[in-house]
Amino acid sequence: MKNDKTIQDTDRRIASILRSEAPVPPSKDWFTRKTLNRLPDRQPRTVSLSEVVAFFIVLAVSVTVVIRQTKEMLSSGDLTASNTAILMSGLAMAICATLYISVPLLKKW
């Protein structure tokens, strides 16, 4: 119990020193107003033309990969790990490209 009393006294002394020597903070109204006046307006992220073009290119490539791999797998009847991996990567690429374009558009609404 002696340690608790000593610790409490030390904490009180440190707190009183900090209170007595701390600088006075500036007015919050002035700071907030000045800061907000200097900040640019928030603009929601929109999809640019280059992103739309890249989306369609990625989507076309991924659809081509999926169709070619599906045809190859069905014609050969051989379900290998590499064919499956290429098919899954094409599907994943299409899903990621779709999410990349659709998420900013959905946030605007």
XYZ file of N, CA and C in Angstrom:
327
model
N 0.803 -1.191 0.000
C 0.000 0.000 0.000
C 0.850 1.261 0.000
N 2.047 1.153 0.553
C 2.913 2.313 0.595
C 3.287 2.760 -0.813
N 3.489 1.796 -1.702
C 3.844 2.121 -3.077
C 2.700 2.850 -3.784
N 1.474 2.434 -3.526
C 0.331 3.090 -4.156
C 0.241 4.548 -3.740
N 0.464 4.841 -2.465
C 0.400 6.219 -1.966
C 1.513 7.056 -2.580
N 2.692 6.482 -2.685
C 3.830 7.197 -3.267
C 3.583 7.478 -4.747
N 3.055 6.497 -5.440
C 2.768 6.661 -6.869
C 1.702 7.723 -7.069
N 0.665 7.711 -6.221
C -0.390 8.708 -6.353
C 0.140 10.112 -6.089
N 0.986 10.264 -5.079
C 1.568 11.577 -4.790
C 2.445 12.057 -5.950
N 3.220 11.153 -6.505
C 4.076 11.504 -7.634
C 3.232 11.922 -8.837
N 2.180 11.178 -9.103
C 1.284 11.512 -10.208
C 0.654 12.885 -10.012
N 0.243 13.195 -8.781
C -0.360 14.496 -8.504
C 0.646 15.633 -8.701
N 1.888 15.406 -8.261
C 2.917 16.434 -8.435
C 3.218 16.672 -9.914
N 3.325 15.601 -10.682
C 3.587 15.733 -12.117
C 2.430 16.456 -12.802
N 1.206 16.106 -12.433
C 0.036 16.753 -13.025
C 0.007 18.239 -12.700
N 0.333 18.612 -11.467
C 0.316 20.028 -11.107
C 1.426 20.797 -11.824
N 2.583 20.183 -12.012
C 3.672 20.835 -12.752
C 3.263 21.049 -14.206
N 2.671 20.036 -14.800
C 2.237 20.159 -16.193
C 1.150 21.222 -16.353
N 0.221 21.283 -15.399
C -0.842 22.289 -15.474
C -0.282 23.701 -15.333
N 0.685 23.872 -14.443
C 1.207 25.215 -14.196
C 2.137 25.694 -15.317
N 2.824 24.792 -15.992
C 3.788 25.190 -17.014
C 3.280 24.996 -18.439
N 2.106 24.477 -18.607
C 1.579 24.232 -19.955
C 1.182 25.539 -20.625
N 1.493 25.685 -21.936
C 1.063 26.903 -22.629
C -0.445 26.889 -22.854
N -0.991 28.073 -22.972
C -2.427 28.202 -23.178
C -2.740 27.846 -24.632
N -3.655 26.926 -24.867
C -3.967 26.554 -26.255
C -4.727 27.675 -26.953
N -4.561 27.785 -28.281
C -5.280 28.836 -29.008
C -6.772 28.530 -29.063
N -7.531 29.548 -29.380
C -8.970 29.393 -29.476
C -9.317 28.387 -30.569
N -10.201 27.473 -30.285
C -10.557 26.439 -31.245
C -11.378 27.000 -32.406
N -12.188 28.010 -32.161
C -13.003 28.575 -33.231
C -12.128 29.161 -34.333
N -11.117 29.911 -33.950
C -10.239 30.513 -34.932
C -9.525 29.442 -35.734
N -8.986 28.449 -35.038
C -8.228 27.393 -35.710
C -9.114 26.638 -36.692
N -10.291 26.247 -36.269
C -11.191 25.485 -37.129
C -11.602 26.298 -38.349
N -11.971 27.541 -38.154
C -12.414 28.374 -39.259
C -11.287 28.593 -40.256
N -10.098 28.928 -39.774
C -8.959 29.175 -40.663
C -8.566 27.903 -41.405
N -8.567 26.793 -40.722
C -8.188 25.538 -41.358
C -9.199 25.142 -42.409
N -10.463 25.231 -42.099
C -11.487 24.845 -43.063
C -11.495 25.767 -44.266
N -11.155 27.028 -44.092
C -11.109 27.947 -45.228
C -9.956 27.616 -46.171
N -8.908 27.005 -45.667
C -7.748 26.696 -46.498
C -7.847 25.325 -47.165
N -8.704 24.475 -46.682
C -8.822 23.145 -47.262
C -9.615 23.198 -48.564
N -9.209 22.409 -49.571
C -10.005 22.373 -50.801
C -11.307 21.617 -50.568
N -12.286 21.888 -51.408
C -13.559 21.188 -51.295
C -13.357 19.717 -51.599
N -14.108 18.879 -50.912
C -14.023 17.440 -51.165
C -14.756 17.116 -52.451
N -14.088 16.365 -53.292
C -14.696 15.946 -54.539
C -14.728 14.428 -54.554
N -15.882 13.854 -54.817
C -15.944 12.401 -54.855
C -15.148 11.860 -56.037
N -14.551 10.722 -55.832
C -13.759 10.101 -56.890
C -14.690 9.635 -57.994
N -14.402 10.062 -59.188
C -15.170 9.609 -60.334
C -14.266 8.779 -61.222
N -14.861 7.999 -62.052
C -14.106 7.129 -62.939
C -13.729 7.931 -64.183
N -12.443 7.921 -64.514
C -11.988 8.671 -65.676
C -12.131 7.826 -66.938
N -11.965 8.462 -68.079
C -12.090 7.776 -69.365
C -11.027 6.693 -69.510
N -9.819 6.970 -69.051
C -8.749 5.968 -69.157
C -9.060 4.730 -68.319
N -9.685 4.926 -67.167
C -10.061 3.770 -66.344
C -11.148 2.942 -67.014
N -12.083 3.593 -67.676
C -13.142 2.866 -68.383
C -12.556 2.079 -69.542
N -11.645 2.699 -70.283
C -10.997 2.004 -71.401
C -10.196 0.806 -70.894
N -9.429 1.010 -69.815
C -8.659 -0.089 -69.236
C -9.585 -1.196 -68.748
N -10.722 -0.830 -68.179
C -11.698 -1.820 -67.721
C -12.174 -2.687 -68.871
N -12.548 -2.065 -69.994
C -13.037 -2.843 -71.130
C -11.940 -3.710 -71.736
N -10.706 -3.225 -71.742
C -9.603 -4.043 -72.246
C -9.387 -5.259 -71.356
N -9.332 -5.045 -70.054
C -9.142 -6.153 -69.109
C -10.311 -7.120 -69.175
N -11.508 -6.590 -69.292
C -12.683 -7.449 -69.378
C -12.660 -8.283 -70.658
N -12.272 -7.678 -71.779
C -12.201 -8.420 -73.043
C -11.138 -9.506 -72.982
N -9.983 -9.185 -72.407
C -8.912 -10.184 -72.290
C -9.344 -11.322 -71.373
N -9.942 -10.996 -70.256
C -10.339 -12.047 -69.320
C -11.456 -12.924 -69.883
N -12.406 -12.332 -70.594
C -13.469 -13.133 -71.212
C -12.874 -14.044 -72.284
N -11.914 -13.517 -73.061
C -11.244 -14.335 -74.075
C -10.504 -15.501 -73.430
N -9.790 -15.239 -72.352
C -9.065 -16.310 -71.647
C -10.034 -17.360 -71.136
N -11.118 -16.937 -70.541
C -12.085 -17.886 -69.983
C -12.706 -18.731 -71.095
N -13.092 -18.100 -72.190
C -13.727 -18.852 -73.295
C -12.741 -19.833 -73.914
N -11.505 -19.396 -74.182
C -10.513 -20.288 -74.791
C -10.192 -21.465 -73.875
N -10.017 -21.196 -72.602
C -9.680 -22.279 -71.678
C -10.843 -23.250 -71.508
N -12.050 -22.730 -71.487
C -13.214 -23.608 -71.376
C -13.331 -24.499 -72.610
N -13.153 -23.932 -73.798
C -13.197 -24.731 -75.023
C -12.103 -25.787 -75.029
N -10.894 -25.397 -74.616
C -9.783 -26.351 -74.590
C -10.037 -27.478 -73.597
N -10.571 -27.128 -72.452
C -10.846 -28.161 -71.447
C -11.941 -29.105 -71.914
N -12.972 -28.577 -72.583
C -14.064 -29.429 -73.046
C -13.652 -30.280 -74.242
N -12.837 -29.732 -75.143
C -12.450 -30.493 -76.330
C -11.453 -31.593 -76.002
N -10.517 -31.338 -75.115
C -9.506 -32.350 -74.797
C -9.994 -33.328 -73.736
N -10.927 -32.914 -72.943
C -11.410 -33.777 -71.866
C -10.390 -33.955 -70.760
N -9.341 -33.166 -70.814
C -8.258 -33.266 -69.838
C -8.332 -32.079 -68.891
N -8.641 -32.343 -67.671
C -8.753 -31.288 -66.666
C -7.442 -31.236 -65.881
N -6.508 -30.438 -66.372
C -5.221 -30.323 -65.697
C -5.224 -29.126 -64.762
N -4.226 -29.109 -63.910
C -4.121 -28.013 -62.939
C -3.834 -26.687 -63.634
N -3.042 -26.718 -64.694
C -2.707 -25.460 -65.374
C -3.931 -24.876 -66.083
N -4.748 -25.732 -66.700
C -5.963 -25.241 -67.349
C -6.912 -24.624 -66.327
N -7.055 -25.281 -65.214
C -7.931 -24.774 -64.161
C -7.397 -23.463 -63.590
N -6.082 -23.383 -63.402
C -5.481 -22.162 -62.849
C -5.659 -20.993 -63.811
N -5.482 -21.229 -65.110
C -5.657 -20.161 -66.093
C -7.113 -19.727 -66.143
N -8.026 -20.677 -66.076
C -9.447 -20.356 -66.075
C -9.818 -19.527 -64.845
N -9.330 -19.918 -63.699
C -9.630 -19.187 -62.464
C -8.993 -17.791 -62.470
N -7.798 -17.673 -63.046
C -7.168 -16.344 -63.085
C -7.937 -15.409 -64.017
N -8.481 -15.941 -65.111
C -9.304 -15.122 -65.995
C -10.566 -14.650 -65.302
N -11.197 -15.553 -64.551
C -12.403 -15.171 -63.803
C -12.078 -14.145 -62.716
N -10.973 -14.354 -62.010
C -10.576 -13.415 -60.950
C -10.254 -12.044 -61.532
N -9.612 -12.023 -62.693
C -9.284 -10.756 -63.338
C -10.559 -10.012 -63.730
N -11.543 -10.720 -64.230
C -12.803 -10.078 -64.608
C -13.538 -9.534 -63.386
N -13.548 -10.299 -62.303
C -14.228 -9.861 -61.081
C -13.531 -8.640 -60.491
N -12.200 -8.652 -60.431
C -11.464 -7.513 -59.868
C -11.648 -6.261 -60.708
N -11.630 -6.411 -62.038
C -11.825 -5.243 -62.905
C -13.218 -4.663 -62.717
N -14.203 -5.527 -62.583
C -15.573 -5.056 -62.374
C -15.710 -4.332 -61.037
N -15.110 -4.870 -59.997
C -15.172 -4.214 -58.687
C -14.423 -2.884 -58.697
N -13.296 -2.824 -59.405
C -12.504 -1.604 -59.454
C -13.297 -0.454 -60.063
N -14.105 -0.756 -61.047
C -14.886 0.282 -61.703
C -16.190 0.554 -60.948
N -16.822 -0.475 -60.423
C -18.158 -0.296 -59.858
C -18.160 0.301 -58.452
N -17.140 0.071 -57.659
C -17.141 0.566 -56.274
C -17.180 2.098 -56.215
N -16.341 2.844 -56.976
C -16.464 4.306 -56.926
C -17.813 4.815 -57.430
N -18.378 4.139 -58.420
C -19.673 4.558 -58.931
C -20.772 4.320 -57.894
N -20.667 3.227 -57.164
C -21.667 2.952 -56.124
C -21.531 3.916 -54.952
N -20.324 4.362 -54.642
C -20.126 5.302 -53.539
C -20.724 6.673 -53.847
N -20.825 7.006 -55.141
C -21.401 8.303 -55.510
C -22.889 8.361 -55.168
N -23.586 7.241 -55.227
C -25.015 7.222 -54.984
C -25.233 7.263 -53.532
